[in-house]
mmCIF file of C-alpha atoms in Angstrom:
data_model
loop_
_atom_site.group_PDB
_atom_site.id
_atom_site.type_symbol
_atom_site.label_atom_id
_atom_site.label_comp_id
_atom_site.label_asym_id
_atom_site.label_seq_id
_atom_site.Cartn_x
_atom_site.Cartn_y
_atom_site.Cartn_z
ATOM 1 C CA MET A 238 84.256 -29.947 -19.240
ATOM 2 C CA ASN A 239 83.119 -33.203 -17.649
ATOM 3 C CA LEU A 240 79.579 -34.044 -18.785
ATOM 4 C CA GLN A 241 77.474 -36.367 -16.632
ATOM 5 C CA LEU A 242 75.321 -38.477 -18.957
ATOM 6 C CA GLU A 243 73.196 -40.079 -16.238
ATOM 7 C CA PRO A 244 71.479 -37.735 -13.755
ATOM 8 C CA ASP A 245 71.381 -38.466 -10.049
ATOM 9 C CA VAL A 246 67.601 -38.002 -10.032
ATOM 10 C CA ALA A 247 65.063 -38.062 -12.880
ATOM 11 C CA PHE A 248 61.430 -36.951 -12.758
ATOM 12 C CA GLY A 249 58.914 -38.138 -15.322
ATOM 13 C CA VAL A 250 55.206 -38.588 -16.041
ATOM 14 C CA HIS A 251 53.523 -41.995 -16.309
ATOM 15 C CA PRO A 252 50.046 -42.137 -17.927
ATOM 16 C CA ASP A 253 48.655 -44.246 -15.065
ATOM 17 C CA LEU A 254 50.954 -43.524 -12.128
ATOM 18 C CA GLY A 255 51.309 -39.764 -12.533
ATOM 19 C CA VAL A 256 54.546 -38.010 -11.564
ATOM 20 C CA VAL A 257 57.359 -40.439 -10.730
ATOM 21 C CA ALA A 258 60.969 -40.061 -9.625
ATOM 22 C CA ALA A 259 63.908 -42.436 -10.160
ATOM 23 C CA VAL A 260 67.341 -42.302 -8.543
ATOM 24 C CA ALA A 261 70.634 -43.508 -10.029
ATOM 25 C CA VAL A 262 72.002 -44.851 -6.742
ATOM 26 C CA ASP A 263 70.503 -45.861 -3.410
ATOM 27 C CA ARG A 264 71.520 -43.000 -1.117
ATOM 28 C CA PRO A 265 69.797 -41.984 2.128
ATOM 29 C CA PHE A 266 69.927 -38.304 1.200
ATOM 30 C CA LEU A 267 67.998 -38.864 -2.038
ATOM 31 C CA ASP A 268 65.341 -40.878 -0.214
ATOM 32 C CA GLU A 269 65.096 -38.261 2.546
ATOM 33 C CA VAL A 270 64.558 -35.345 0.151
ATOM 34 C CA LEU A 271 61.990 -37.187 -1.980
ATOM 35 C CA ARG A 272 59.997 -38.271 1.069
ATOM 36 C CA LYS A 273 60.161 -34.729 2.426
ATOM 37 C CA HIS A 274 58.396 -33.585 -0.757
ATOM 38 C CA HIS A 275 55.656 -36.263 -0.544
ATOM 39 C CA PHE A 276 57.177 -38.949 -2.804
ATOM 40 C CA ARG A 277 56.911 -42.542 -1.560
ATOM 41 C CA TYR A 278 59.071 -45.445 -2.680
ATOM 42 C CA SER A 279 57.461 -48.388 -4.489
ATOM 43 C CA GLU A 280 59.518 -51.558 -4.052
ATOM 44 C CA HIS A 281 57.534 -53.314 -6.779
ATOM 45 C CA LEU A 282 58.270 -50.621 -9.393
ATOM 46 C CA ASP A 283 61.591 -49.398 -7.946
ATOM 47 C CA VAL A 284 60.542 -45.750 -8.359
ATOM 48 C CA TYR A 285 59.163 -42.994 -6.149
ATOM 49 C CA LEU A 286 55.524 -41.969 -6.623
ATOM 50 C CA LEU A 287 53.333 -39.094 -5.551
ATOM 51 C CA PRO A 288 49.887 -40.045 -4.173
ATOM 52 C CA ASN A 289 47.333 -40.594 -6.958
ATOM 53 C CA ASP A 290 45.157 -37.712 -5.761
ATOM 54 C CA THR A 291 47.964 -35.126 -5.731
ATOM 55 C CA PRO A 292 46.697 -31.905 -7.403
ATOM 56 C CA TYR A 293 48.642 -30.605 -10.395
ATOM 57 C CA ASN A 294 49.989 -27.474 -8.654
ATOM 58 C CA THR A 295 51.108 -29.507 -5.632
ATOM 59 C CA ALA A 296 52.918 -31.983 -7.899
ATOM 60 C CA VAL A 297 54.747 -29.179 -9.725
ATOM 61 C CA ARG A 298 55.777 -27.600 -6.402
ATOM 62 C CA SER A 299 57.005 -30.965 -5.129
ATOM 63 C CA VAL A 300 59.183 -31.501 -8.207
ATOM 64 C CA THR A 301 60.582 -27.955 -8.297
ATOM 65 C CA SER A 302 61.285 -27.871 -4.545
ATOM 66 C CA ALA A 303 63.005 -31.254 -4.567
ATOM 67 C CA THR A 304 64.970 -30.295 -7.689
ATOM 68 C CA ARG A 305 66.202 -27.097 -6.060
ATOM 69 C CA GLU A 306 67.311 -29.021 -2.970
ATOM 70 C CA PHE A 307 69.160 -31.615 -5.053
ATOM 71 C CA GLN A 308 70.905 -28.975 -7.147
ATOM 72 C CA ASP A 309 71.920 -27.019 -4.047
ATOM 73 C CA ALA A 310 73.647 -30.211 -2.909
ATOM 74 C CA GLY A 311 75.549 -30.430 -6.218
ATOM 75 C CA LEU A 312 73.464 -33.234 -7.708
ATOM 76 C CA SER A 313 72.228 -33.420 -11.301
ATOM 77 C CA VAL A 314 68.505 -33.601 -12.060
ATOM 78 C CA ALA A 315 66.540 -34.332 -15.237
ATOM 79 C CA ALA A 316 62.799 -33.647 -15.588
ATOM 80 C CA ASP A 317 60.248 -34.433 -18.280
ATOM 81 C CA PRO A 318 58.767 -31.106 -19.501
ATOM 82 C CA ARG A 319 55.325 -32.737 -19.569
ATOM 83 C CA ILE A 320 55.285 -32.330 -15.780
ATOM 84 C CA MET A 321 54.507 -28.652 -16.419
ATOM 85 C CA LEU A 322 51.500 -29.491 -18.605
ATOM 86 C CA PRO A 323 48.283 -29.064 -16.580
ATOM 87 C CA PRO A 324 45.405 -31.532 -16.869
ATOM 88 C CA PRO A 325 42.401 -30.532 -18.992
ATOM 89 C CA ILE A 326 39.497 -28.733 -17.325
ATOM 90 C CA PRO A 327 36.355 -30.919 -17.159
ATOM 91 C CA THR A 328 33.692 -29.750 -19.597
ATOM 92 C CA PRO A 329 30.072 -30.788 -20.270
ATOM 93 C CA ASP A 330 29.307 -33.210 -23.075
ATOM 94 C CA GLY A 331 29.472 -31.537 -26.465
ATOM 95 C CA VAL A 332 31.802 -28.747 -25.296
ATOM 96 C CA ALA A 333 35.316 -28.810 -26.707
ATOM 97 C CA VAL A 334 38.053 -29.367 -24.123
ATOM 98 C CA ARG A 335 40.506 -26.483 -23.864
ATOM 99 C CA GLU A 336 44.001 -27.281 -25.042
ATOM 100 C CA THR A 337 46.385 -27.617 -22.105
ATOM 101 C CA VAL A 338 49.543 -25.522 -22.208
ATOM 102 C CA PRO A 339 52.294 -24.890 -19.645
ATOM 103 C CA GLY A 340 51.303 -22.365 -17.002
ATOM 104 C CA GLN A 341 52.220 -18.731 -17.493
ATOM 105 C CA SER A 342 54.114 -17.087 -14.646
ATOM 106 C CA LEU A 343 53.116 -13.517 -13.794
ATOM 107 C CA THR A 344 56.304 -13.276 -11.761
ATOM 108 C CA ALA A 345 58.363 -14.051 -14.864
ATOM 109 C CA LEU A 346 56.420 -11.509 -16.941
ATOM 110 C CA THR A 347 56.969 -8.889 -14.231
ATOM 111 C CA GLY A 348 60.679 -9.645 -14.429
ATOM 112 C CA GLU A 349 60.578 -9.145 -18.192
ATOM 113 C CA LEU A 350 59.263 -5.607 -17.711
ATOM 114 C CA HIS A 351 62.511 -4.640 -15.984
ATOM 115 C CA GLU A 352 64.464 -5.350 -19.178
ATOM 116 C CA LEU A 353 62.173 -3.591 -21.673
ATOM 117 C CA ARG A 354 62.782 -0.136 -23.176
ATOM 118 C CA ARG A 355 60.043 0.292 -25.787
ATOM 119 C CA PRO A 356 56.290 0.745 -25.134
ATOM 120 C CA ALA A 357 55.531 -1.727 -27.927
ATOM 121 C CA ASP A 358 57.467 -4.415 -26.045
ATOM 122 C CA VAL A 359 55.441 -3.745 -22.891
ATOM 123 C CA ALA A 360 52.295 -4.028 -25.014
ATOM 124 C CA ASP A 361 53.467 -7.470 -26.148
ATOM 125 C CA VAL A 362 53.831 -8.591 -22.519
ATOM 126 C CA LEU A 363 50.364 -7.288 -21.689
ATOM 127 C CA GLU A 364 48.993 -9.156 -24.676
ATOM 128 C CA GLN A 365 50.268 -12.398 -23.146
ATOM 129 C CA ILE A 366 48.210 -12.001 -19.973
ATOM 130 C CA LEU A 367 45.180 -10.847 -22.010
ATOM 131 C CA ASP A 368 45.266 -13.764 -24.467
ATOM 132 C CA GLU A 369 41.701 -14.985 -24.966
ATOM 133 C CA HIS A 370 42.559 -18.661 -24.558
ATOM 134 C CA HIS A 371 45.597 -18.832 -22.257
ATOM 135 C CA GLY A 372 45.943 -15.400 -20.624
ATOM 136 C CA ALA A 373 46.139 -14.950 -16.849
ATOM 137 C CA VAL A 374 43.177 -12.537 -16.713
ATOM 138 C CA GLY A 375 40.824 -14.976 -18.438
ATOM 139 C CA ASP A 376 42.146 -17.852 -16.323
ATOM 140 C CA LEU A 377 41.410 -15.872 -13.151
ATOM 141 C CA GLU A 378 37.883 -15.044 -14.328
ATOM 142 C CA GLU A 379 37.198 -18.691 -15.137
ATOM 143 C CA PHE A 380 38.612 -19.826 -11.786
ATOM 144 C CA ILE A 381 36.371 -17.422 -9.853
ATOM 145 C CA ASP A 382 33.319 -18.431 -11.910
ATOM 146 C CA THR A 383 34.058 -22.087 -11.150
ATOM 147 C CA ALA A 384 34.459 -21.315 -7.436
ATOM 148 C CA ALA A 385 31.084 -19.544 -7.576
ATOM 149 C CA ALA A 386 29.469 -22.603 -9.147
ATOM 150 C CA TRP A 387 30.995 -24.761 -6.400
ATOM 151 C CA CYS A 388 29.447 -22.553 -3.702
ATOM 152 C CA GLU A 389 26.071 -22.476 -5.441
ATOM 153 C CA ARG A 390 26.092 -26.267 -5.644
ATOM 154 C CA LEU A 391 25.835 -26.379 -1.832
ATOM 155 C CA ASP A 392 22.254 -25.141 -2.264
ATOM 156 C CA THR A 393 22.329 -23.274 1.060
ATOM 157 C CA PRO A 394 21.682 -19.582 1.754
ATOM 158 C CA ASN A 395 25.350 -19.025 2.565
ATOM 159 C CA GLY A 396 26.450 -20.939 -0.527
ATOM 160 C CA ARG A 397 24.163 -18.970 -2.822
ATOM 161 C CA GLU A 398 25.283 -15.678 -1.284
ATOM 162 C CA LEU A 399 28.963 -16.549 -1.658
ATOM 163 C CA GLY A 400 28.311 -17.659 -5.231
ATOM 164 C CA LEU A 401 26.715 -14.312 -6.028
ATOM 165 C CA HIS A 402 29.620 -12.496 -4.381
ATOM 166 C CA LEU A 403 32.152 -14.478 -6.421
ATOM 167 C CA ARG A 404 30.288 -13.837 -9.673
ATOM 168 C CA THR A 405 30.373 -10.122 -8.863
ATOM 169 C CA ILE A 406 34.151 -10.410 -8.395
ATOM 170 C CA ALA A 407 34.446 -12.264 -11.723
ATOM 171 C CA HIS A 408 32.540 -9.415 -13.352
ATOM 172 C CA HIS A 409 35.093 -6.966 -11.920
ATOM 173 C CA VAL A 410 37.940 -9.119 -13.279
ATOM 174 C CA ALA A 411 36.350 -9.014 -16.751
ATOM 175 C CA PHE A 412 36.083 -5.228 -16.451
ATOM 176 C CA LEU A 413 39.753 -5.084 -15.386
ATOM 177 C CA GLY A 414 40.671 -7.071 -18.498
ATOM 178 C CA ASP A 415 38.812 -4.558 -20.690
ATOM 179 C CA GLN A 416 40.731 -1.702 -19.080
ATOM 180 C CA LEU A 417 44.050 -3.477 -19.587
ATOM 181 C CA VAL A 418 43.184 -3.996 -23.261
ATOM 182 C CA ASN A 419 42.805 -0.215 -23.603
ATOM 183 C CA VAL A 420 46.220 0.296 -21.998
ATOM 184 C CA GLN A 421 47.754 -2.361 -24.213
ATOM 185 C CA LEU A 422 46.405 -0.687 -27.352
ATOM 186 C CA GLU A 423 47.716 2.717 -26.226
ATOM 187 C CA LEU A 424 51.178 1.282 -25.579
ATOM 188 C CA ALA A 425 51.214 -0.472 -28.943
ATOM 189 C CA VAL A 426 50.975 2.839 -30.835
ATOM 190 C CA MET A 427 53.014 4.960 -28.435
ATOM 191 C CA PRO A 428 56.308 6.292 -29.852
ATOM 192 C CA ASP A 429 59.589 5.202 -28.292
ATOM 193 C CA VAL A 430 60.013 7.926 -25.696
ATOM 194 C CA THR A 431 61.936 6.165 -22.904
ATOM 195 C CA PRO A 432 65.081 8.266 -22.340
ATOM 196 C CA GLU A 433 68.413 6.498 -22.417
ATOM 197 C CA ASN A 434 69.296 7.851 -18.958
ATOM 198 C CA ALA A 435 66.045 6.667 -17.345
ATOM 199 C CA PRO A 436 66.686 4.954 -13.975
ATOM 200 C CA PRO A 437 66.331 1.171 -13.731
ATOM 201 C CA LEU A 438 62.754 0.129 -13.084
ATOM 202 C CA ALA A 439 63.802 -1.524 -9.822
ATOM 203 C CA GLU A 440 64.778 1.922 -8.474
ATOM 204 C CA VAL A 441 61.407 3.516 -9.267
ATOM 205 C CA PRO A 442 59.201 3.395 -6.134
ATOM 206 C CA LEU A 443 55.975 1.468 -6.589
ATOM 207 C CA PRO A 444 52.671 2.463 -4.952
ATOM 208 C CA MET A 445 51.825 0.817 -1.647
ATOM 209 C CA GLN A 446 50.084 -2.503 -2.195
ATOM 210 C CA HIS A 447 46.841 -3.355 -0.429
ATOM 211 C CA GLU A 448 47.380 -5.882 2.359
ATOM 212 C CA PHE A 449 44.965 -8.803 2.265
ATOM 213 C CA PRO A 450 43.928 -10.560 5.492
ATOM 214 C CA SER A 451 45.859 -13.690 6.325
ATOM 215 C CA VAL A 452 44.393 -17.142 5.913
ATOM 216 C CA THR A 453 43.987 -17.337 9.677
ATOM 217 C CA HIS A 454 41.847 -14.193 9.801
ATOM 218 C CA THR A 455 39.776 -15.357 6.865
ATOM 219 C CA ALA A 456 39.232 -18.752 8.466
ATOM 220 C CA ARG A 457 38.147 -17.090 11.696
ATOM 221 C CA PHE A 458 35.660 -14.915 9.823
ATOM 222 C CA ASP A 459 34.251 -17.926 7.992
ATOM 223 C CA ALA A 460 33.876 -19.807 11.251
ATOM 224 C CA ALA A 461 32.147 -16.835 12.851
ATOM 225 C CA VAL A 462 29.446 -16.617 10.175
ATOM 226 C CA ALA A 463 29.094 -20.337 9.436
ATOM 227 C CA SER A 464 25.799 -22.011 10.245
ATOM 228 C CA SER A 465 25.530 -24.444 13.137
ATOM 229 C CA PRO A 466 22.736 -26.153 15.103
ATOM 230 C CA ASN A 467 22.674 -23.105 17.378
ATOM 231 C CA ARG A 468 23.083 -20.619 14.525
ATOM 232 C CA PRO A 469 21.127 -21.682 11.422
ATOM 233 C CA ALA A 470 22.244 -20.172 8.142
ATOM 234 C CA ASN A 471 18.784 -18.815 7.350
ATOM 235 C CA ILE A 472 18.680 -16.485 10.370
ATOM 236 C CA LEU A 473 21.998 -14.757 9.782
ATOM 237 C CA ALA A 474 21.273 -11.058 9.472
ATOM 238 C CA PRO A 475 23.395 -8.361 7.838
ATOM 239 C CA HIS A 476 24.106 -6.741 11.204
ATOM 240 C CA GLU A 477 25.770 -10.002 12.330
ATOM 241 C CA GLY A 478 28.658 -9.472 9.952
ATOM 242 C CA VAL A 479 27.413 -11.055 6.753
ATOM 243 C CA ALA A 480 27.476 -8.542 3.938
ATOM 244 C CA THR A 481 24.855 -8.689 1.270
ATOM 245 C CA HIS A 482 25.783 -8.149 -2.357
ATOM 246 C CA PRO A 483 23.712 -6.700 -5.167
ATOM 247 C CA GLN A 484 22.773 -8.766 -8.161
ATOM 248 C CA ALA A 485 25.607 -8.572 -10.676
ATOM 249 C CA ALA A 486 25.387 -8.780 -14.410
ATOM 250 C CA PRO A 487 26.556 -12.174 -15.661
ATOM 251 C CA PRO A 488 30.292 -12.001 -16.513
ATOM 252 C CA LYS A 489 31.229 -12.472 -20.115
ATOM 253 C CA ARG A 490 32.109 -16.034 -20.940
ATOM 254 C CA ARG A 491 35.471 -16.985 -22.218
ATOM 255 C CA ALA A 492 35.724 -18.422 -25.687
ATOM 256 C CA ARG A 493 36.774 -22.049 -25.819
#
């Protein structure tokens, strides 16, 4: 087997520059792919850089998409695992910053379910998404709460209403987490009853999933109810398409 010690492309993380990419040789194809995924060449540093304001998720997608394209072309790629480490969430003074860990993929956990035979193993997977500090359910609740705070910060009738709506949704997510905990506990003590001749999970039909409106439809709705000089926010009435939402109990806060 012929091992290639030097990769064609290497991705890394610089404390000041962010995500960077370096190429072993000057080839038009390498430059084309990196520019396609938002990297720009710095002649002074002789590396490719993402813009300083690139969000974490966008940077990860840029690296993974470019890596896939390079590998499909038969090129070798090396990447610093710290690229997958998200930045810390801003916190008020005196509040401990949550430890950053690599993101957890629900898609990967769903794939794991297809290989499991014992209820206790499924319980272990559920426990991962219910983890108090790094689970997907708690992350979703915190994200929605933060989005609610962003809307409330607008200090407009529409902003306050959307904030209340989002906090109601966060409350539902917390309730969903409680229900999943009950399921997880039941699975943990359930005897191993999966028959050996049970069909593969991929062949078991799943219930129809609810279809959410596209971004275009959502944007049109937002534009229709947005305030304007001819349509002030404070005169929007419920019959004009703006739903009102009851006061929700404050969602439980996540331990940090």
